[in-house]
Amino acid sequence: MAKQLSGAGLRGQVAGKTALSTVGKSGSGLTYRGYDVKDLAQNCQFEEVAYLILKGKLPNQSELDAYKAKLRGMRGLPSALKEVLERIPKNAHPMDVLRTGCSMLGNLEMETSFDQQQDVTDRMLACFPSIICYWYRFSHDGVRVDVETDDDSIGGHFLHMLHGEKPRELHEQVMHVSLILYAEHEFNASTFTARVCASTLSDMHSCVTGAIGSLRGPLHGGANEAAMEMIEGFTSPDDAEEKMMGMLERKEKIMGFGHAIYSDSDPRNEIIKQWSEKLAADVGDDVLYPVSVRCEEVMWREKKLFCNADFFHASAYNFMGIPTPLFTPIFVMSRLTGWAAHVMEQRADNRIIRPSAEYTGEELRPVPAISERA
Ligand SMILES: CC(=O)SCCNC(=O)CCNC(=O)[C@H](O)C(C)(C)COP(=O)(O)OP(=O)(O)OC[C@H]1O[C@@H](n2cnc3c(N)ncnc32)[C@H](O)[C@@H]1OP(=O)(O)O
Ligand SMILES: O=C([O-])CC(=O)C(=O)O
């Protein structure tokens, strides 16, 4: 059954056109440029999907090889950016670090013409993992990590820098799937932020910096971290059930569940759930995965609320040894493709986005003299 889309939050209102993705259209849960996300997650690497989203077609082998080589060559960070990252404290949130890193990059490598939009985007795609890991390893381990690795993929590059060793094949594969699932999602809050910024004819770094800020909140991308914080407090499935029932009774929001558009499932969930199960078996987990499954059952039974893309990402990332505060920055590494493609689409057919407001304030009145004011 389709969700009733109306009310506050611009729900159900068409705010522009896109050829990039469909979300919740009947018969197809989520498509990128006409391809089902399940098909893409099963058959592609993330770089192929990034190419598809940004350049409009799936690459052939030589195009993919050239694209990966280009991205590999753009992983380095300018020394001024490294200096800025070294000054950000250990207790900063990595999303704030990334927001600052993106903004600083825009100062050092400014987009001076829209002709540069593809290259500027590829540069961000290549170096965002470097920004996150350079700061994280410096502030937490006192290490100036080498960001110019020769890893084949963006996900592999990230895991290599984070853990100081080449990732296992299983983990690199899960990163491909995860980054594909998060890559694009029509007019979600962060993408809409990017498009509003683009509609003023601003530069790409400004659009992406704003979008990072929007993604950070727990009602959007920040939900994967919030979900992790919740499930790690549950010691067993029964404990999870008891505590969740209490949360529901107190009418608390449970992060990682529900969706603004999907009505009864998020197509990304079954994919990342399968990988979470595989990773649980791999690490010999007998708590986090069963706890997560019980949460899913309780939420559906009690509220008909389903897991969105974020919920099983929490356990999957945890099983790969990724610290919780880095969960949402991984989302950025991926969604950057969607944001940038939307910025390009907006630029290609632009009118400044400027909706109207329903006024609920005072009627027109004169300014009283200061001596007459309460
Ligand atoms: C990748 C992503 O960004 S996916 C989204 C990630 N965000 C989260 O997981 C945060 C938790 N979920 C939510 O807050 C919401 O479901 C959102 C923000 C995703 C969507 O919000 P909305 O479109 O307003 O939700 P919707 O209209 O379906 O809400 C219906 C009712 O269910 C409740 N509800 C929705 N989600 C939840 C939840 N996770 N926990 C508890 N109750 C919920 C709402 O409060 C609302 O109740 P009300 O009518 O009494 O106010
Ligand atoms: O579409 C939304 O509102 C949120 C979401 O799932 C996403 O951005 O991936």
PDB file of N, CA and C and ligand atoms in Angstrom, residues 185 188-189 220 259-262 266 268 331 335, ligand 2:
ATOM      1  N   HIS A 185      19.269   8.968  -3.426  1.00  0.00           N
ATOM      2  CA  HIS A 185      17.912   8.739  -2.923  1.00  0.00           C
ATOM      3  C   HIS A 185      16.993   9.923  -3.186  1.00  0.00           C
ATOM      4  N   ASN A 188      15.836  13.557  -0.810  1.00  0.00           N
ATOM      5  CA  ASN A 188      15.960  13.472   0.647  1.00  0.00           C
ATOM      6  C   ASN A 188      16.491  14.809   1.183  1.00  0.00           C
ATOM      7  N   ALA A 189      16.520  14.962   2.506  1.00  0.00           N
ATOM      8  CA  ALA A 189      16.830  16.272   3.099  1.00  0.00           C
ATOM      9  C   ALA A 189      18.211  16.805   2.695  1.00  0.00           C
ATOM     10  N   HIS A 220      18.139  11.679   9.866  1.00  0.00           N
ATOM     11  CA  HIS A 220      18.601  11.354   8.504  1.00  0.00           C
ATOM     12  C   HIS A 220      19.803  10.418   8.642  1.00  0.00           C
ATOM     13  N   HIS A 259      10.265   5.586   7.568  1.00  0.00           N
ATOM     14  CA  HIS A 259      10.781   6.320   6.413  1.00  0.00           C
ATOM     15  C   HIS A 259       9.765   7.342   5.920  1.00  0.00           C
ATOM     16  N   ALA A 260      10.253   8.437   5.395  1.00  0.00           N
ATOM     17  CA  ALA A 260       9.363   9.496   4.914  1.00  0.00           C
ATOM     18  C   ALA A 260       8.582   9.072   3.668  1.00  0.00           C
ATOM     19  N   ILE A 261       9.126   8.184   2.857  1.00  0.00           N
ATOM     20  CA  ILE A 261       8.486   7.820   1.589  1.00  0.00           C
ATOM     21  C   ILE A 261       8.027   6.356   1.547  1.00  0.00           C
ATOM     22  N   TYR A 262       8.890   5.433   1.904  1.00  0.00           N
ATOM     23  CA  TYR A 262       8.512   4.009   1.849  1.00  0.00           C
ATOM     24  C   TYR A 262       7.398   3.719   2.849  1.00  0.00           C
ATOM     25  N   ASP A 266      12.049  -0.808   3.334  1.00  0.00           N
ATOM     26  CA  ASP A 266      13.087  -0.056   2.620  1.00  0.00           C
ATOM     27  C   ASP A 266      13.893  -1.117   1.872  1.00  0.00           C
ATOM     28  N   ARG A 268      16.660  -1.362   0.695  1.00  0.00           N
ATOM     29  CA  ARG A 268      18.075  -1.497   1.021  1.00  0.00           C
ATOM     30  C   ARG A 268      18.281  -2.364   2.252  1.00  0.00           C
ATOM     31  N   PHE A 331      28.616   7.242   5.020  1.00  0.00           N
ATOM     32  CA  PHE A 331      27.421   7.605   4.241  1.00  0.00           C
ATOM     33  C   PHE A 331      27.780   8.793   3.317  1.00  0.00           C
ATOM     34  N   ARG A 335      27.116   9.147  -0.573  1.00  0.00           N
ATOM     35  CA  ARG A 335      26.042  10.041  -1.021  1.00  0.00           C
ATOM     36  C   ARG A 335      26.561  11.251  -1.780  1.00  0.00           C
TER      37      ARG A 335
HETATM   38  O1  LIG B   2      14.926   9.592   1.372  1.00  0.00           O
HETATM   39  C1  LIG B   2      14.993   9.965   2.552  1.00  0.00           C
HETATM   40  O2  LIG B   2      14.177  10.757   3.074  1.00  0.00           O
HETATM   41  C2  LIG B   2      16.040   9.459   3.446  1.00  0.00           C
HETATM   42  C3  LIG B   2      16.809   8.311   2.909  1.00  0.00           C
HETATM   43  O3  LIG B   2      16.408   7.159   3.001  1.00  0.00           O
HETATM   44  C4  LIG B   2      18.063   8.580   2.218  1.00  0.00           C
HETATM   45  O4  LIG B   2      18.426   9.741   2.024  1.00  0.00           O
HETATM   46  O5  LIG B   2      18.752   7.604   1.841  1.00  0.00           O
END
